[in-house]
Amino acid sequence: MVASLHFFGAGIYKAINSQQGSMIYLSDLPTGALAHVSSFLAAPSRALFAVAINSRDSSSAIVGNQWDALDFGEIEKELAAKISDDDIRAVLLSIDAINNLRSLWLTNCINITGVGLDPLRGSTIIQDIDLSLVGVHESCRLDPEPPISCAEVIPILDSIIERGEDCSLEHLQFPNEWRRERNTVSDFHAFLTRYNDYLNSRADVCLKCSCNLPGGGRMLQMDGRYQYGTQKFACYDCMKQYCDDCRVDEIWGFCGKCERSYCAQCQTVKYCHCCENDICVDCIGFKECSNCHENTCLECARGCHNACCADKIWCNYCVDYRDAVSWCENCNESYCRDCCNSDVYAVEFCYNCETSLCGQCRVKKCKEGSHCERRWGIHCERSCEQLSFPVLLKDREKMQAQINELQTQINELENERREQSNEINELKRKVKDLTGELEVV
């Protein structure tokens, strides 16, 4: 990508001097002009632009010296996905990351192995590194799996924590692929042990009870299905720490979707009784089930097709076991129990052919000549043809109402035409009278 950006910077913007025939490249423009233009770019784009210019003086002016944080989530997702390890390395060198950068988020950089992080080797000021490759409140599970490698990244992280008391590293967020299965003999698990040993030399206290926290409150989980390899005591957003006894539901939550921990001041985490997960509300919205009144995430909910029920949802449990919602086998639209009992267009079950269809799909089936066949020799009076009859009547009523409405509009237009015709005749009469007066004169 850097090569293409270099071509962009050096050759795409050019002007031909008509007198001398010389070519002027973008890199030949005044440094002040380039710096001004780049000031309108997002931070990662500005750094990539500086790399593309490939001029020491211009690049320094474009980059500047304010580089406490670098988040590749500030650029388009499609662009971040094209960034390579060479691009990462060039950007980190251009901003002098080892002496400037405190926080790094590799958001959407899904095609890197991690070798491009080498310029951070031995950094004493880096505090926060997010290697999850996903944005905040996005699912941490990527498909296909990204190529980011423990073998490439862990030696760089080791070089940082080996600085001992000079090390500033406080927070690490790892890719889900590294944390998915706990393996006590893996290089990743060994690094977690080394990192926690480093943190044990630091001290901090719980913000609620003021008790001492191991590892300065930044220790990584060494077990757990979803929390393995995540920060144990610290909130992902504000980095405040709470001990195990104080991390109760009122002040703490771990989201099973983005797999991050939050305090109540930074995020609301709710429990979905269907999928039995704690999920932060910015990852997935929540609503109350209209049947059982339990909190339900929207991934475990079903709505009603009718507009009158637009604000209502029903949890999967009530749908599957309490018949709160029925859906059409043909169009897959769902209708709540109340609508099924009162609306002829909602879903009804035919005991003859054992199908659940909405009114429109049942009428369509009958019109196509699909006759309702009896099952098991049992005849039910409410066959598909009979269930379609109220729908056809309703369609007829709607059509008649539309015809009446059109007739009303036609009558109104006819009245307007008559009024305009009368006005025209009146104007003609006045013109004729004025013409006669002029002839007399």
Tab-separated table of C-alpha atoms in Angstrom:
chain	number	residue	atom	x	y	z
A	1	MET	CA	0.000	0.000	0.000
A	2	VAL	CA	2.886	2.375	0.758
A	3	ALA	CA	4.159	1.880	-2.782
A	4	SER	CA	0.800	2.895	-4.220
A	5	LEU	CA	0.608	5.849	-1.858
A	6	HIS	CA	4.114	6.886	-2.859
A	7	PHE	CA	3.012	6.851	-6.496
A	8	PHE	CA	-0.005	8.918	-5.443
A	9	GLY	CA	2.195	11.409	-3.627
A	10	ALA	CA	4.900	11.665	-6.220
A	11	GLY	CA	3.151	11.329	-9.526
A	12	ILE	CA	-0.612	11.439	-9.586
A	13	TYR	CA	-0.832	15.169	-8.937
A	14	LYS	CA	1.389	16.802	-11.503
A	15	ALA	CA	1.448	19.824	-13.715
A	16	ILE	CA	3.241	20.362	-16.991
A	17	ASN	CA	5.028	23.634	-17.524
A	18	SER	CA	3.961	24.478	-21.084
A	19	GLN	CA	7.054	26.600	-21.707
A	20	GLN	CA	9.791	24.336	-20.339
A	21	GLY	CA	8.033	20.987	-20.543
A	22	SER	CA	9.082	20.160	-16.948
A	23	MET	CA	6.986	18.048	-14.578
A	24	ILE	CA	6.051	19.325	-11.104
A	25	TYR	CA	5.324	16.643	-8.504
A	26	LEU	CA	3.178	16.979	-5.413
A	27	SER	CA	6.295	16.559	-3.298
A	28	ASP	CA	7.668	19.736	-4.958
A	29	LEU	CA	4.901	21.882	-3.484
A	30	PRO	CA	5.776	24.170	-0.546
A	31	THR	CA	5.998	22.342	2.766
A	32	GLY	CA	3.567	24.777	4.390
A	33	ALA	CA	0.914	24.053	1.769
A	34	LEU	CA	1.277	20.291	2.221
A	35	ALA	CA	1.101	20.617	6.006
A	36	HIS	CA	-2.044	22.753	5.755
A	37	VAL	CA	-3.780	20.308	3.416
A	38	SER	CA	-2.866	17.311	5.588
A	39	SER	CA	-4.265	19.008	8.703
A	40	PHE	CA	-7.748	18.184	7.400
A	41	LEU	CA	-6.980	14.448	7.307
A	42	ALA	CA	-7.578	11.903	10.056
A	43	ALA	CA	-4.414	11.095	12.012
A	44	PRO	CA	-3.682	7.730	10.314
A	45	SER	CA	-4.313	9.235	6.870
A	46	ARG	CA	-1.981	12.107	7.687
A	47	ALA	CA	0.784	9.689	8.634
A	48	LEU	CA	0.230	7.591	5.500
A	49	PHE	CA	0.299	10.773	3.411
A	50	ALA	CA	3.623	11.757	4.969
A	51	VAL	CA	5.047	8.339	4.155
A	52	ALA	CA	3.849	8.683	0.555
A	53	ILE	CA	5.499	12.101	0.107
A	54	ASN	CA	8.830	10.483	1.031
A	55	SER	CA	10.547	13.789	1.779
A	56	ARG	CA	12.184	14.323	5.178
A	57	ASP	CA	11.323	18.023	5.480
A	58	SER	CA	7.786	17.716	4.109
A	59	SER	CA	7.034	14.519	6.023
A	60	SER	CA	8.091	16.074	9.331
A	61	ALA	CA	5.869	19.092	8.728
A	62	ILE	CA	2.922	16.909	7.735
A	63	VAL	CA	3.239	14.515	10.656
A	64	GLY	CA	3.872	17.089	13.394
A	65	ASN	CA	4.743	16.012	16.921
A	66	GLN	CA	1.373	15.398	18.623
A	67	TRP	CA	1.160	11.629	18.544
A	68	ASP	CA	-0.030	10.419	21.925
A	69	ALA	CA	-2.604	8.157	20.243
A	70	LEU	CA	-3.003	6.414	16.882
A	71	ASP	CA	-6.301	4.720	16.018
A	72	PHE	CA	-6.688	3.182	12.567
A	73	GLY	CA	-10.430	3.097	13.230
A	74	GLU	CA	-10.460	6.785	12.237
A	75	ILE	CA	-10.050	5.884	8.568
A	76	GLU	CA	-12.385	3.965	6.256
A	77	LYS	CA	-12.739	0.291	7.101
A	78	GLU	CA	-11.945	-0.745	3.532
A	79	LEU	CA	-8.722	1.297	3.576
A	80	ALA	CA	-7.603	-0.063	6.958
A	81	ALA	CA	-8.159	-3.608	5.691
A	82	LYS	CA	-5.601	-2.971	2.913
A	83	ILE	CA	-2.865	-1.786	5.264
A	84	SER	CA	0.151	-4.090	5.404
A	85	ASP	CA	2.898	-4.644	7.972
A	86	ASP	CA	5.192	-2.466	5.852
A	87	ASP	CA	2.643	0.345	6.081
A	88	ILE	CA	2.369	-0.015	9.867
A	89	ARG	CA	6.130	0.007	10.240
A	90	ALA	CA	6.524	3.074	7.989
A	91	VAL	CA	3.832	4.981	9.899
A	92	LEU	CA	5.311	4.150	13.312
A	93	LEU	CA	8.749	5.275	12.137
A	94	SER	CA	7.400	8.485	10.611
A	95	ILE	CA	5.747	9.553	13.888
A	96	ASP	CA	8.731	8.400	15.988
A	97	ALA	CA	6.392	6.084	17.887
A	98	ILE	CA	9.020	4.804	20.314
A	99	ASN	CA	9.342	8.325	21.765
A	100	ASN	CA	5.812	9.673	21.194
A	101	LEU	CA	3.092	7.025	21.049
A	102	ARG	CA	1.167	6.112	24.211
A	103	SER	CA	-1.935	4.404	22.777
A	104	LEU	CA	-2.285	2.261	19.651
A	105	TRP	CA	-5.455	0.704	18.193
A	106	LEU	CA	-5.038	-1.506	15.117
A	107	THR	CA	-8.742	-1.290	14.308
A	108	ASN	CA	-9.714	-3.094	11.065
A	109	CYS	CA	-6.067	-3.848	10.156
A	110	ILE	CA	-7.067	-7.431	9.424
A	111	ASN	CA	-4.263	-8.263	6.976
A	112	ILE	CA	-1.216	-7.766	9.179
A	113	THR	CA	0.906	-10.377	10.951
A	114	GLY	CA	2.216	-7.919	13.545
A	115	VAL	CA	5.821	-7.792	12.368
A	116	GLY	CA	5.251	-4.141	11.439
A	117	LEU	CA	5.043	-3.257	15.162
A	118	ASP	CA	8.811	-3.645	15.442
A	119	PRO	CA	9.414	0.151	15.822
A	120	LEU	CA	7.716	-0.141	19.239
A	121	ARG	CA	10.340	-2.601	20.441
A	122	GLY	CA	11.644	-1.526	23.849
A	123	SER	CA	9.266	1.471	24.163
A	124	THR	CA	9.075	2.950	27.659
A	125	ILE	CA	6.109	5.247	27.039
A	126	ILE	CA	3.540	3.027	25.301
A	127	GLN	CA	0.634	2.465	27.708
A	128	ASP	CA	-2.209	0.928	25.714
A	129	ILE	CA	-2.114	-1.511	22.773
A	130	ASP	CA	-5.322	-2.908	21.266
A	131	LEU	CA	-4.554	-5.868	19.010
A	132	SER	CA	-8.170	-7.064	18.734
A	133	LEU	CA	-8.420	-5.592	15.178
A	134	VAL	CA	-12.087	-4.632	15.770
A	135	GLY	CA	-13.720	-1.374	16.757
A	136	VAL	CA	-15.282	-0.692	20.126
A	137	HIS	CA	-18.656	-2.458	20.504
A	138	GLU	CA	-18.011	-4.701	17.512
A	139	SER	CA	-17.959	-8.473	17.699
A	140	CYS	CA	-14.420	-9.663	18.405
A	141	ARG	CA	-14.919	-12.803	16.296
A	142	LEU	CA	-13.544	-12.310	12.777
A	143	ASP	CA	-14.215	-14.577	9.808
A	144	PRO	CA	-11.907	-15.470	8.177
A	145	GLU	CA	-9.377	-15.451	10.964
A	146	PRO	CA	-6.798	-12.657	10.586
A	147	PRO	CA	-3.125	-13.567	10.092
A	148	ILE	CA	-1.874	-11.633	13.154
A	149	SER	CA	0.695	-13.903	14.775
A	150	CYS	CA	1.777	-14.544	18.363
A	151	ALA	CA	5.200	-15.492	17.052
A	152	GLU	CA	5.655	-11.991	15.569
A	153	VAL	CA	3.995	-9.854	18.238
A	154	ILE	CA	4.931	-11.452	21.564
A	155	PRO	CA	8.716	-10.837	21.200
A	156	ILE	CA	7.924	-7.140	20.686
A	157	LEU	CA	5.689	-7.081	23.772
A	158	ASP	CA	8.374	-8.925	25.750
A	159	SER	CA	10.913	-6.258	24.785
A	160	ILE	CA	8.548	-3.640	26.257
A	161	ILE	CA	7.843	-5.309	29.604
A	162	GLU	CA	11.522	-6.246	29.968
A	163	ARG	CA	12.202	-2.557	30.634
A	164	GLY	CA	10.940	-3.242	34.161
A	165	GLU	CA	10.341	-0.111	36.207
A	166	ASP	CA	10.748	2.055	33.117
A	167	CYS	CA	7.898	0.229	31.347
A	168	SER	CA	4.584	2.150	31.139
A	169	LEU	CA	2.415	-0.566	29.569
A	170	GLU	CA	-0.948	-0.769	31.371
A	171	HIS	CA	-3.462	-2.287	28.974
A	172	LEU	CA	-3.407	-5.010	26.329
A	173	GLN	CA	-6.362	-6.208	24.256
A	174	PHE	CA	-5.624	-9.383	22.347
A	175	PRO	CA	-7.256	-10.910	19.243
A	176	ASN	CA	-10.079	-13.313	19.960
A	177	GLU	CA	-8.232	-16.007	17.993
A	178	TRP	CA	-5.451	-16.029	20.590
A	179	ARG	CA	-7.873	-16.229	23.516
A	180	ARG	CA	-10.428	-18.658	22.095
A	181	GLU	CA	-8.955	-21.765	23.682
A	182	ARG	CA	-6.967	-21.812	26.908
A	183	ASN	CA	-3.716	-23.684	26.324
A	184	THR	CA	-1.330	-23.690	29.266
A	185	VAL	CA	1.624	-24.780	27.115
A	186	SER	CA	1.150	-22.144	24.406
A	187	ASP	CA	3.447	-19.164	23.850
A	188	PHE	CA	0.471	-16.897	24.471
A	189	HIS	CA	-0.273	-18.381	27.905
A	190	ALA	CA	3.413	-18.127	28.800
A	191	PHE	CA	3.375	-14.434	27.886
A	192	LEU	CA	0.279	-13.848	30.036
A	193	THR	CA	2.222	-15.284	32.962
A	194	ARG	CA	5.225	-13.051	32.255
A	195	TYR	CA	3.032	-9.969	31.856
A	196	ASN	CA	1.229	-10.634	35.141
A	197	ASP	CA	4.576	-11.172	36.859
A	198	TYR	CA	5.646	-7.759	35.587
A	199	LEU	CA	2.400	-6.202	36.820
A	200	ASN	CA	2.831	-7.750	40.267
A	201	SER	CA	5.671	-5.321	40.874
A	202	ARG	CA	3.170	-2.465	40.694
A	203	ALA	CA	0.500	-1.501	43.211
A	204	ASP	CA	-2.892	0.154	43.061
A	205	VAL	CA	-6.103	0.236	45.087
A	206	CYS	CA	-9.782	-0.474	44.431
A	207	LEU	CA	-11.660	2.746	43.794
A	208	LYS	CA	-14.569	1.594	45.959
A	209	CYS	CA	-13.079	-0.105	49.035
A	210	SER	CA	-9.439	1.083	48.701
A	211	CYS	CA	-8.025	-2.419	49.140
A	212	ASN	CA	-4.732	-3.263	47.437
A	213	LEU	CA	-5.069	-4.760	43.963
A	214	PRO	CA	-2.592	-7.329	42.624
A	215	GLY	CA	-0.708	-6.256	39.543
A	216	GLY	CA	-1.756	-2.644	39.899
A	217	GLY	CA	-5.300	-3.658	38.937
A	218	ARG	CA	-4.207	-4.436	35.371
A	219	MET	CA	-3.697	-8.204	35.596
A	220	LEU	CA	-4.903	-10.458	32.784
A	221	GLN	CA	-7.360	-13.304	33.303
A	222	MET	CA	-5.659	-16.698	33.225
A	223	ASP	CA	-8.896	-18.687	32.970
A	224	GLY	CA	-12.549	-18.321	31.991
A	225	ARG	CA	-14.395	-19.134	28.786
A	226	TYR	CA	-14.670	-15.606	27.377
A	227	GLN	CA	-12.542	-13.551	29.765
A	228	TYR	CA	-9.330	-15.505	29.289
A	229	GLY	CA	-6.578	-13.063	28.332
A	230	THR	CA	-8.586	-9.917	29.161
A	231	GLN	CA	-7.945	-7.271	31.833
A	232	LYS	CA	-9.260	-8.583	35.138
A	233	PHE	CA	-9.830	-5.507	37.270
A	234	ALA	CA	-9.739	-2.513	34.891
A	235	CYS	CA	-12.522	-0.883	32.842
A	236	TYR	CA	-11.714	-0.834	29.114
A	237	ASP	CA	-12.833	2.796	28.688
A	238	CYS	CA	-11.671	4.705	31.766
A	239	MET	CA	-9.131	2.154	33.111
A	240	LYS	CA	-10.503	2.516	36.658
A	241	GLN	CA	-9.984	-0.564	38.812
A	242	TYR	CA	-12.229	-2.512	41.180
A	243	CYS	CA	-11.454	-5.589	43.260
A	244	ASP	CA	-13.328	-8.898	42.939
A	245	ASP	CA	-15.588	-8.142	45.905
A	246	CYS	CA	-16.620	-4.765	44.508
A	247	ARG	CA	-17.081	-5.876	40.905
A	248	VAL	CA	-20.754	-6.537	41.468
A	249	ASP	CA	-23.432	-6.045	38.830
A	250	GLU	CA	-24.199	-2.521	40.022
A	251	ILE	CA	-20.759	-1.169	39.109
A	252	TRP	CA	-19.224	-3.719	36.724
A	253	GLY	CA	-20.056	-5.753	33.655
A	254	PHE	CA	-18.320	-7.957	31.108
A	255	CYS	CA	-19.808	-7.895	27.599
A	256	GLY	CA	-20.029	-11.293	25.937
A	257	LYS	CA	-20.210	-9.673	22.482
A	258	CYS	CA	-17.139	-7.417	22.344
A	259	GLU	CA	-15.531	-9.295	25.288
A	260	ARG	CA	-14.507	-6.194	27.196
A	261	SER	CA	-15.047	-5.181	30.814
A	262	TYR	CA	-16.746	-1.898	31.721
A	263	CYS	CA	-17.665	0.013	34.852
A	264	ALA	CA	-21.225	1.317	35.181
A	265	GLN	CA	-20.108	4.924	34.601
A	266	CYS	CA	-18.775	4.055	31.132
A	267	GLN	CA	-21.245	1.471	29.868
A	268	THR	CA	-24.543	-0.233	30.665
A	269	VAL	CA	-24.328	-4.022	30.551
A	270	LYS	CA	-27.594	-5.984	30.564
A	271	TYR	CA	-28.391	-9.675	30.868
A	272	CYS	CA	-30.365	-11.370	28.086
A	273	HIS	CA	-32.418	-14.228	29.482
A	274	CYS	CA	-32.562	-15.968	26.078
A	275	CYS	CA	-28.897	-16.280	25.095
A	276	GLU	CA	-27.889	-15.958	28.769
A	277	ASN	CA	-25.174	-13.425	27.955
A	278	ASP	CA	-24.252	-10.119	29.553
A	279	ILE	CA	-24.059	-7.636	26.669
A	280	CYS	CA	-23.356	-3.889	26.647
A	281	VAL	CA	-26.202	-1.895	25.118
A	282	ASP	CA	-23.930	-0.247	22.529
A	283	CYS	CA	-23.081	-3.679	21.087
A	284	ILE	CA	-26.687	-4.862	20.817
A	285	GLY	CA	-29.860	-2.987	21.702
A	286	PHE	CA	-32.257	-4.324	24.325
A	287	LYS	CA	-36.037	-4.309	24.648
A	288	GLU	CA	-38.536	-5.788	27.037
A	289	CYS	CA	-40.401	-8.847	25.781
A	290	SER	CA	-44.074	-7.959	25.374
A	291	ASN	CA	-45.081	-11.369	26.706
A	292	CYS	CA	-42.781	-12.259	29.628
A	293	HIS	CA	-41.441	-8.699	30.196
A	294	GLU	CA	-37.835	-9.907	30.465
A	295	ASN	CA	-34.877	-7.939	29.072
A	296	THR	CA	-34.051	-9.361	25.652
A	297	CYS	CA	-31.239	-8.479	23.257
A	298	LEU	CA	-32.458	-7.717	19.747
A	299	GLU	CA	-30.588	-10.728	18.343
A	300	CYS	CA	-32.869	-12.962	20.441
A	301	ALA	CA	-36.088	-11.127	19.594
A	302	ARG	CA	-38.778	-11.314	16.953
A	303	GLY	CA	-41.144	-8.534	15.957
A	304	CYS	CA	-44.596	-8.349	14.380
A	305	HIS	CA	-45.051	-7.410	10.726
A	306	ASN	CA	-48.003	-5.119	11.461
A	307	ALA	CA	-47.280	-1.423	12.004
A	308	CYS	CA	-49.489	-1.329	15.094
A	309	CYS	CA	-46.933	-3.545	16.874
A	310	ALA	CA	-43.798	-1.784	15.600
A	311	ASP	CA	-42.547	-0.955	19.107
A	312	LYS	CA	-43.067	-4.460	20.473
A	313	ILE	CA	-40.774	-7.506	20.476
A	314	TRP	CA	-41.079	-11.079	21.688
A	315	CYS	CA	-38.149	-13.110	22.977
A	316	ASN	CA	-37.183	-16.382	21.309
A	317	TYR	CA	-38.290	-18.320	24.385
A	318	CYS	CA	-41.844	-16.947	24.167
A	319	VAL	CA	-41.846	-17.499	20.411
A	320	ASP	CA	-40.689	-21.134	20.664
A	321	TYR	CA	-42.529	-22.292	23.788
A	322	ARG	CA	-45.436	-19.915	24.345
A	323	ASP	CA	-46.622	-19.319	20.773
A	324	ALA	CA	-46.294	-15.567	21.236
A	325	VAL	CA	-45.438	-15.105	17.553
A	326	SER	CA	-46.234	-17.101	14.413
A	327	TRP	CA	-44.526	-16.685	11.077
A	328	CYS	CA	-45.423	-17.482	7.522
A	329	GLU	CA	-43.661	-20.492	6.031
A	330	ASN	CA	-43.554	-18.791	2.639
A	331	CYS	CA	-42.532	-15.127	3.178
A	332	ASN	CA	-41.163	-15.595	6.742
A	333	GLU	CA	-43.019	-12.515	8.016
A	334	SER	CA	-43.987	-12.842	11.672
A	335	TYR	CA	-47.206	-11.828	13.439
A	336	CYS	CA	-47.959	-11.635	17.142
A	337	ARG	CA	-50.704	-13.682	18.784
A	338	ASP	CA	-53.108	-10.711	19.042
A	339	CYS	CA	-52.780	-9.935	15.332
A	340	CYS	CA	-53.239	-13.614	14.428
A	341	ASN	CA	-56.528	-13.579	16.335
A	342	SER	CA	-57.841	-10.334	14.830
A	343	ASP	CA	-56.208	-9.705	11.451
A	344	VAL	CA	-57.224	-11.834	8.460
A	345	TYR	CA	-53.853	-11.055	6.848
A	346	ALA	CA	-51.897	-12.551	9.765
A	347	VAL	CA	-50.720	-16.157	10.033
A	348	GLU	CA	-53.165	-19.024	10.481
A	349	PHE	CA	-52.576	-22.752	10.630
A	350	CYS	CA	-54.414	-25.094	8.275
A	351	TYR	CA	-55.002	-28.481	9.863
A	352	ASN	CA	-55.752	-30.057	6.487
A	353	CYS	CA	-52.351	-29.464	4.874
A	354	GLU	CA	-50.550	-28.518	8.106
A	355	THR	CA	-49.154	-25.211	6.825
A	356	SER	CA	-48.788	-21.834	8.546
A	357	LEU	CA	-49.275	-19.067	6.018
A	358	CYS	CA	-50.161	-15.390	6.137
A	359	GLY	CA	-53.345	-14.316	4.376
A	360	GLN	CA	-51.684	-13.029	1.208
A	361	CYS	CA	-49.492	-16.127	0.744
A	362	ARG	CA	-52.481	-18.430	1.318
A	363	VAL	CA	-54.540	-16.606	-1.326
A	364	LYS	CA	-51.598	-16.752	-3.720
A	365	LYS	CA	-51.271	-20.501	-3.089
A	366	CYS	CA	-54.955	-21.071	-3.839
A	367	LYS	CA	-54.887	-18.893	-6.971
A	368	GLU	CA	-51.931	-20.899	-8.290
A	369	GLY	CA	-54.076	-24.021	-8.053
A	370	SER	CA	-52.396	-25.595	-5.020
A	371	HIS	CA	-55.333	-27.388	-3.458
A	372	CYS	CA	-55.471	-28.022	0.263
A	373	GLU	CA	-54.758	-31.725	0.722
A	374	ARG	CA	-55.992	-33.618	3.724
A	375	ARG	CA	-53.410	-35.251	5.991
A	376	TRP	CA	-54.029	-38.505	7.829
A	377	GLY	CA	-57.547	-38.710	6.385
A	378	ILE	CA	-58.734	-35.916	8.696
A	379	HIS	CA	-60.960	-33.196	7.294
A	380	CYS	CA	-61.003	-29.769	8.881
A	381	GLU	CA	-63.672	-27.242	7.989
A	382	ARG	CA	-61.085	-24.443	8.019
A	383	SER	CA	-59.198	-25.473	4.881
A	384	CYS	CA	-56.889	-23.141	2.928
A	385	GLU	CA	-59.776	-22.192	0.602
A	386	GLN	CA	-61.989	-21.300	3.560
A	387	LEU	CA	-59.181	-19.422	5.337
A	388	SER	CA	-58.605	-17.459	2.126
A	389	PHE	CA	-62.229	-16.323	1.878
A	390	PRO	CA	-62.019	-13.595	4.609
A	391	VAL	CA	-58.808	-12.338	3.004
A	392	LEU	CA	-60.502	-12.031	-0.378
A	393	LEU	CA	-63.419	-10.200	1.242
A	394	LYS	CA	-60.987	-7.827	2.948
A	395	ASP	CA	-59.154	-7.294	-0.343
A	396	ARG	CA	-62.493	-6.532	-1.986
A	397	GLU	CA	-63.348	-4.013	0.745
A	398	LYS	CA	-59.966	-2.337	0.334
A	399	MET	CA	-60.353	-2.248	-3.434
A	400	GLN	CA	-63.844	-0.797	-3.112
A	401	ALA	CA	-62.526	1.820	-0.686
A	402	GLN	CA	-59.819	2.724	-3.209
A	403	ILE	CA	-62.407	2.951	-5.975
A	404	ASN	CA	-64.572	5.209	-3.791
A	405	GLU	CA	-61.561	7.369	-3.008
A	406	LEU	CA	-60.684	7.635	-6.705
A	407	GLN	CA	-64.319	8.468	-7.536
A	408	THR	CA	-64.278	11.205	-4.905
A	409	GLN	CA	-61.110	12.625	-6.428
A	410	ILE	CA	-62.674	12.451	-9.906
A	411	ASN	CA	-65.764	14.329	-8.645
A	412	GLU	CA	-63.579	16.974	-7.034
A	413	LEU	CA	-61.600	17.387	-10.257
A	414	GLU	CA	-64.853	17.646	-12.226
A	415	ASN	CA	-66.104	20.369	-9.869
A	416	GLU	CA	-62.822	22.227	-10.267
A	417	ARG	CA	-63.126	21.895	-14.052
A	418	ARG	CA	-66.637	23.364	-13.964
A	419	GLU	CA	-65.539	26.250	-11.781
A	420	GLN	CA	-62.618	27.007	-14.065
A	421	SER	CA	-64.916	26.766	-17.111
A	422	ASN	CA	-67.312	29.276	-15.501
A	423	GLU	CA	-64.402	31.616	-14.757
A	424	ILE	CA	-63.224	31.362	-18.367
A	425	ASN	CA	-66.723	32.123	-19.675
A	426	GLU	CA	-66.951	35.106	-17.329
A	427	LEU	CA	-63.595	36.398	-18.584
A	428	LYS	CA	-64.714	35.955	-22.183
A	429	ARG	CA	-67.870	37.965	-21.431
A	430	LYS	CA	-65.842	40.778	-19.891
A	431	VAL	CA	-63.451	40.810	-22.860
A	432	LYS	CA	-66.415	40.996	-25.243
A	433	ASP	CA	-67.930	43.914	-23.288
A	434	LEU	CA	-64.626	45.779	-23.325
A	435	THR	CA	-64.242	45.159	-27.045
A	436	GLY	CA	-67.680	46.629	-27.678
A	437	GLU	CA	-66.895	49.730	-25.617
A	438	LEU	CA	-63.698	50.268	-27.585
A	439	GLU	CA	-65.595	50.071	-30.906
A	440	VAL	CA	-68.032	52.717	-29.702
A	441	VAL	CA	-65.206	55.008	-28.770
